[in-house]
Structure formats: structure tokens, C-alpha cells
Tab-separated table of C-alpha atoms in Angstrom:
chain	number	residue	atom	x	y	z
A	1	UNK	CA	14.233	74.379	49.084
A	2	UNK	CA	13.196	71.068	50.532
A	3	UNK	CA	14.449	68.292	48.326
A	4	UNK	CA	13.051	64.781	49.491
A	5	UNK	CA	14.060	61.200	48.336
A	6	UNK	CA	12.308	57.965	49.089
A	7	UNK	CA	13.749	56.500	52.160
A	8	UNK	CA	13.872	52.859	51.323
A	9	UNK	CA	15.542	53.350	48.302
A	10	UNK	CA	18.390	55.772	49.582
A	11	UNK	CA	21.188	53.222	48.419
A	12	UNK	CA	20.218	53.653	44.728
A	13	UNK	CA	22.986	55.082	42.942
A	14	UNK	CA	20.847	57.945	41.441
A	15	UNK	CA	20.343	59.250	44.970
A	16	UNK	CA	24.023	58.846	45.779
A	17	UNK	CA	24.729	61.129	42.831
A	18	UNK	CA	22.226	63.647	44.130
A	19	UNK	CA	23.675	63.830	47.544
A	20	UNK	CA	26.908	64.875	45.991
A	21	UNK	CA	25.123	68.147	45.153
A	22	UNK	CA	22.733	69.062	47.658
A	23	UNK	CA	21.131	68.368	50.992
A	24	UNK	CA	18.292	65.883	50.944
A	25	UNK	CA	15.665	64.643	53.347
A	26	UNK	CA	15.021	60.964	53.442
A	27	UNK	CA	11.102	60.389	53.836
A	28	UNK	CA	8.615	57.540	53.224
A	29	UNK	CA	6.072	58.321	50.491
A	30	UNK	CA	3.301	58.661	53.259
A	31	UNK	CA	5.562	61.266	55.120
A	32	UNK	CA	6.358	63.667	52.240
A	33	UNK	CA	6.047	67.366	53.218
A	34	UNK	CA	5.796	70.399	50.994
A	35	UNK	CA	8.404	70.821	48.434
A	36	UNK	CA	10.222	68.616	45.988
A	37	UNK	CA	10.483	64.775	45.613
A	38	UNK	CA	12.871	63.242	43.334
A	39	UNK	CA	12.283	59.795	42.189
A	40	UNK	CA	13.867	57.496	39.394
A	41	UNK	CA	11.136	55.996	37.210
A	42	UNK	CA	12.176	52.590	38.077
A	43	UNK	CA	11.265	53.098	41.717
A	44	UNK	CA	7.718	54.108	40.697
A	45	UNK	CA	7.341	50.566	39.316
A	46	UNK	CA	8.433	49.297	42.765
A	47	UNK	CA	5.814	51.090	44.825
A	48	UNK	CA	2.901	49.569	46.424
A	49	UNK	CA	-0.675	50.470	45.416
A	50	UNK	CA	-0.892	52.428	48.545
A	51	UNK	CA	2.301	54.162	48.088
A	52	UNK	CA	1.225	55.128	44.704
A	53	UNK	CA	-1.983	56.575	45.659
A	54	UNK	CA	-0.101	58.577	48.366
A	55	UNK	CA	2.531	59.824	45.875
A	56	UNK	CA	-0.280	60.883	43.518
A	57	UNK	CA	-2.158	62.764	46.076
A	58	UNK	CA	0.992	64.374	47.216
A	59	UNK	CA	2.094	65.916	43.828
A	60	UNK	CA	-1.232	67.320	43.071
A	61	UNK	CA	-0.797	69.719	46.158
A	62	UNK	CA	0.073	73.403	45.026
A	63	UNK	CA	3.787	74.056	45.516
A	64	UNK	CA	4.858	70.318	45.542
A	65	UNK	CA	6.978	69.087	42.529
A	66	UNK	CA	7.653	65.482	41.610
A	67	UNK	CA	10.940	65.183	39.395
A	68	UNK	CA	11.148	61.904	37.624
A	69	UNK	CA	14.285	60.846	36.102
A	70	UNK	CA	15.076	58.090	33.558
A	71	UNK	CA	15.313	55.428	32.145
A	72	UNK	CA	11.653	54.971	31.858
A	73	UNK	CA	12.007	51.736	29.457
A	74	UNK	CA	8.542	52.799	27.756
A	75	UNK	CA	6.667	52.295	31.270
A	76	UNK	CA	3.153	53.763	31.290
A	77	UNK	CA	3.950	56.605	33.235
A	78	UNK	CA	0.542	58.285	32.422
A	79	UNK	CA	-1.462	55.592	34.299
A	80	UNK	CA	1.012	55.129	36.936
A	81	UNK	CA	1.138	58.900	37.924
A	82	UNK	CA	-2.584	59.565	36.743
A	83	UNK	CA	-1.506	62.279	34.437
A	84	UNK	CA	-4.417	63.773	32.524
A	85	UNK	CA	-2.385	64.263	29.309
A	86	UNK	CA	-1.639	62.548	25.943
A	87	UNK	CA	1.958	61.383	26.623
A	88	UNK	CA	4.474	58.414	26.279
A	89	UNK	CA	8.247	57.701	26.659
A	90	UNK	CA	9.746	56.066	23.679
A	91	UNK	CA	13.265	54.960	22.626
A	92	UNK	CA	15.142	57.148	20.291
A	93	UNK	CA	18.555	57.143	18.252
A	94	UNK	CA	21.539	57.940	20.697
A	95	UNK	CA	21.869	61.663	20.797
A	96	UNK	CA	23.037	64.163	23.321
A	97	UNK	CA	21.713	67.037	25.333
A	98	UNK	CA	24.180	69.568	26.662
A	99	UNK	CA	26.801	66.860	26.097
A	100	UNK	CA	24.782	64.246	28.083
A	101	UNK	CA	23.589	61.016	26.242
A	102	UNK	CA	19.816	60.736	25.632
A	103	UNK	CA	18.264	57.492	24.377
A	104	UNK	CA	14.652	58.331	25.094
A	105	UNK	CA	12.298	61.195	24.302
A	106	UNK	CA	8.984	62.169	25.388
A	107	UNK	CA	6.051	62.168	22.789
A	108	UNK	CA	3.542	64.561	23.957
A	109	UNK	CA	1.141	67.705	22.989
A	110	UNK	CA	2.157	69.264	26.172
A	111	UNK	CA	4.586	72.435	25.851
A	112	UNK	CA	8.213	71.265	26.011
A	113	UNK	CA	10.805	72.359	28.655
A	114	UNK	CA	13.878	70.996	27.079
A	115	UNK	CA	14.489	69.777	23.339
A	116	UNK	CA	16.945	68.156	21.402
A	117	UNK	CA	18.237	69.792	18.244
A	118	UNK	CA	15.738	67.823	16.157
A	119	UNK	CA	12.860	68.992	18.410
A	120	UNK	CA	12.396	65.860	20.239
A	121	UNK	CA	11.188	66.563	23.691
A	122	UNK	CA	13.400	65.534	26.650
A	123	UNK	CA	11.682	67.352	29.510
A	124	UNK	CA	8.386	68.713	30.482
A	125	UNK	CA	6.386	70.334	33.303
A	126	UNK	CA	2.902	68.776	33.712
A	127	UNK	CA	0.326	70.864	35.961
A	128	UNK	CA	-2.999	69.081	36.355
A	129	UNK	CA	-4.520	72.640	36.592
A	130	UNK	CA	-3.377	76.185	37.467
A	131	UNK	CA	-3.402	75.442	41.237
A	132	UNK	CA	-2.128	72.078	41.236
A	133	UNK	CA	1.399	70.834	42.049
A	134	UNK	CA	3.777	69.498	39.215
A	135	UNK	CA	5.184	66.350	37.698
A	136	UNK	CA	8.483	67.198	35.742
A	137	UNK	CA	9.829	64.354	33.495
A	138	UNK	CA	12.975	64.278	31.851
A	139	UNK	CA	14.949	61.618	29.701
A	140	UNK	CA	18.224	63.214	30.353
A	141	UNK	CA	20.087	61.055	32.607
A	142	UNK	CA	21.266	63.623	35.142
A	143	UNK	CA	21.362	60.947	38.118
A	144	UNK	CA	23.209	58.408	36.225
A	145	UNK	CA	26.534	57.555	38.114
A	146	UNK	CA	28.352	56.908	35.021
A	147	UNK	CA	28.344	60.463	34.342
A	148	UNK	CA	30.076	61.242	37.509
A	149	UNK	CA	32.807	62.891	35.488
A	150	UNK	CA	30.245	65.480	34.125
A	151	UNK	CA	28.395	66.102	37.334
A	152	UNK	CA	28.829	69.962	37.003
A	153	UNK	CA	26.664	70.038	34.149
A	154	UNK	CA	24.289	67.379	35.550
A	155	UNK	CA	23.921	69.557	38.664
A	156	UNK	CA	23.469	72.656	36.809
A	157	UNK	CA	20.825	71.163	34.739
A	158	UNK	CA	19.094	69.540	37.613
A	159	UNK	CA	18.816	72.786	39.420
A	160	UNK	CA	17.171	74.195	36.083
A	161	UNK	CA	14.401	71.553	36.576
A	162	UNK	CA	13.380	72.979	39.860
A	163	UNK	CA	10.265	75.321	39.920
A	164	UNK	CA	10.510	78.163	42.404
A	165	UNK	CA	7.270	78.397	44.317
A	166	UNK	CA	6.791	80.972	46.971
A	167	UNK	CA	5.640	79.628	50.334
A	168	UNK	CA	1.923	80.032	51.398
A	169	UNK	CA	2.940	82.645	53.892
A	170	UNK	CA	4.411	84.940	51.162
A	171	UNK	CA	1.666	84.951	48.775
A	172	UNK	CA	0.042	88.332	48.687
A	173	UNK	CA	-3.445	88.396	48.141
A	174	UNK	CA	-4.419	91.054	45.662
A	175	UNK	CA	-7.326	93.060	47.176
A	176	UNK	CA	-10.027	94.299	44.733
A	177	UNK	CA	-9.784	97.879	43.801
A	178	UNK	CA	-12.743	99.921	45.069
A	179	UNK	CA	-12.723	103.566	44.150
A	180	UNK	CA	-13.006	106.221	46.862
A	181	UNK	CA	-15.242	109.059	46.457
A	182	UNK	CA	-12.349	111.232	45.426
A	183	UNK	CA	-11.494	108.580	42.612
A	184	UNK	CA	-14.988	108.931	41.482
A	185	UNK	CA	-14.611	112.763	41.336
A	186	UNK	CA	-11.580	112.407	39.032
A	187	UNK	CA	-13.417	109.973	36.757
A	188	UNK	CA	-16.428	112.561	36.666
A	189	UNK	CA	-14.089	115.229	35.645
A	190	UNK	CA	-12.592	113.040	32.951
A	191	UNK	CA	-15.868	111.912	31.596
A	192	UNK	CA	-16.733	115.540	31.406
A	193	UNK	CA	-13.562	116.081	29.461
A	194	UNK	CA	-12.366	118.736	31.720
A	195	UNK	CA	-9.623	116.904	33.779
A	196	UNK	CA	-6.374	118.560	33.597
A	197	UNK	CA	-3.634	116.479	35.524
A	198	UNK	CA	-1.441	119.459	36.051
A	199	UNK	CA	-4.214	121.271	37.783
A	200	UNK	CA	-6.001	118.406	39.361
A	201	UNK	CA	-5.809	119.393	43.058
A	202	UNK	CA	-7.272	122.669	42.088
A	203	UNK	CA	-9.981	121.346	40.003
A	204	UNK	CA	-11.019	118.976	42.983
A	205	UNK	CA	-11.304	121.825	45.299
A	206	UNK	CA	-13.243	124.012	42.773
A	207	UNK	CA	-15.738	121.278	41.569
A	208	UNK	CA	-15.857	119.263	44.825
A	209	UNK	CA	-14.550	121.328	47.665
A	210	UNK	CA	-12.100	118.327	48.195
A	211	UNK	CA	-8.839	119.664	49.875
A	212	UNK	CA	-6.074	117.406	48.579
A	213	UNK	CA	-2.335	117.931	48.006
A	214	UNK	CA	-1.268	117.843	44.500
A	215	UNK	CA	1.040	114.823	44.862
A	216	UNK	CA	-1.985	112.843	46.560
A	217	UNK	CA	-4.167	113.853	43.981
A	218	UNK	CA	-1.702	112.522	41.364
A	219	UNK	CA	-1.329	109.368	43.275
A	220	UNK	CA	-5.106	108.710	43.065
A	221	UNK	CA	-5.014	109.692	39.339
A	222	UNK	CA	-2.028	107.000	38.957
A	223	UNK	CA	-4.156	104.210	40.644
A	224	UNK	CA	-7.053	104.948	38.065
A	225	UNK	CA	-4.537	104.550	35.332
A	226	UNK	CA	-3.262	101.434	36.768
A	227	UNK	CA	-6.736	100.124	36.940
A	228	UNK	CA	-7.278	101.135	33.210
A	229	UNK	CA	-9.975	103.424	34.080
A	230	UNK	CA	-8.020	106.388	32.700
A	231	UNK	CA	-5.458	106.720	29.878
A	232	UNK	CA	-2.025	107.890	30.808
A	233	UNK	CA	-2.888	111.370	29.388
A	234	UNK	CA	-6.018	111.471	32.063
A	235	UNK	CA	-8.646	110.782	29.303
A	236	UNK	CA	-11.218	108.284	30.361
A	237	UNK	CA	-11.218	104.986	28.837
A	238	UNK	CA	-14.201	102.759	27.969
A	239	UNK	CA	-14.093	100.863	31.147
A	240	UNK	CA	-14.082	104.088	33.044
A	241	UNK	CA	-17.144	105.352	30.834
A	242	UNK	CA	-18.648	101.945	31.872
A	243	UNK	CA	-18.073	102.633	35.599
A	244	UNK	CA	-19.635	106.078	35.407
A	245	UNK	CA	-22.784	104.600	33.809
A	246	UNK	CA	-22.966	101.943	36.097
A	247	UNK	CA	-22.741	104.399	39.153
A	248	UNK	CA	-25.328	106.621	37.879
A	249	UNK	CA	-23.074	109.547	37.470
A	250	UNK	CA	-23.772	110.675	33.880
A	251	UNK	CA	-26.089	113.459	35.491
A	252	UNK	CA	-23.099	114.883	37.413
A	253	UNK	CA	-21.088	114.752	34.172
A	254	UNK	CA	-23.558	116.625	32.205
A	255	UNK	CA	-23.952	119.175	34.993
A	256	UNK	CA	-20.096	119.862	34.863
A	257	UNK	CA	-20.181	120.286	31.130
A	258	UNK	CA	-23.076	122.804	31.283
A	259	UNK	CA	-22.018	124.711	34.284
A	260	UNK	CA	-18.396	124.936	34.337
A	261	UNK	CA	-16.386	128.274	33.539
A	262	UNK	CA	-13.256	128.499	31.553
A	263	UNK	CA	-11.283	128.685	34.810
A	264	UNK	CA	-12.551	125.235	35.915
A	265	UNK	CA	-14.974	126.353	38.655
A	266	UNK	CA	-18.916	126.097	39.263
A	267	UNK	CA	-20.744	129.023	38.135
């Protein structure tokens, strides 16, 4: 977990609070690497136009998370962070969230992450799209040095804000399912309404001269079930029938229905 803070503002009390809990890397805005950047809202107002552009480009990369802490003082966070969402931060009557004082809330049509008892929103995660990074906004003063005596709860809540992302190297790309000839034999038997899972190995041998162990045949059967081409019972689904029709196997299905014997073999 790579937690980064803005280098030229490291003396701010918010960052001193954060350093009490967790190891951080100090970086300039244009040097941020993949991971998490924590930034008090007030710092955003102090960034140059170039730094702001760099920050907005960074948080949009998949796997990155920008955590923004209060106070916001009704700043135009939407414009500053170029958020494509209906959102504003406004003052509210003093309330508490997990015993921590809250004086601002987030007005938005976006799904909330944290809410007060009266349903006012105090934290959200905003993704520009399904493959983008995230901006997390909270009005709960987790990094307020005046709450040092309650830093255990502040640390716990801060860690809850962090979104766990897998590294690119650990992403498993799901290969498309391509039925093998034996998969197709099983589908043909199911479409002909003769498939018996307990006898599947023998049926494959009798109908298609395919020698397969019973366990292997059941494994292929389960793969077809997982792909929603067969029901758990072995009955063919609508998707399975569509596949049979698409591949032009209806003639084989009719032939099995016509020529099979009671013992499940060709005549």
C-alpha cells in the first residue's frame, strides 16, 4: 500500500497526524506514482495550475486513489478536481460521526460511502468511469490534530477509506470459453434429451466413440453448467440450444433421437 503526501506541504499538521499511523512517501505532484495520495482540501487551493492539471491526470489512472480531507469551506471541489458529478460541500449543524465532530456534509446524487444518522453524506467514492481511478471525499476530520486523543478511531476510519486494488500484474484476464468437441458432444446429447450425468462417460463412448474417464467427463459437464449452457441437472438451457442452432448441430440431435436404442447406443 503506497501512501503518498505532497512534499512541499509535509509540515502541515494533517500530515503529521497521518505519519503517526502509517509510513508515507513524500512526493511532488508531478512525481506521484501508482497508489494513494492524501491531500487536505486547503492544499488543493494552493496548487498551481500545472500542479492541478497533473493531479487531475494522476487520479484518473486506474488503481490510483486521491483522498481529500476537510475542511472544504464550500470550495468548488467539482471544478478544481474536474469531477463529472453533481456535488457540493456545505456547512451543517454540528453533529458527530463515530464520536468525531462533523460540521460539513456532501450534497450529491452519488452513492454515499458514509452517512450521518440523519442521512447527510460525509464520505463518497467518485469514479469517472469503471476503469478510472478514484477521488474519495470525506468531511470527517480524521487528520485534525485537535483529535489526537481520539487518533485510534481516526486511524481506523482512515483505513476504511482506502480502496483495495490489485496490482496490474495480479489481474487475471478471463479467457473466453471455447467449447471443445467433447463439450459439443455433451450439448448434443443434452439437446436430444438423452444425457444422463451418471452414465456420461459411457454415453460419450457409445454415441461418439470418445474414450474419457468418468471424472473427466463430469469436469467437462460442470464447465458447461458454469457457462450456463446446461442446468445443474444436465438439461440444456436456452443458451445451450442457441449454441446448438448456431453451430448447425440440430441434424445430429435429430439423428440421436431417431436412432438411439434404450441402452443409449447407436443402432
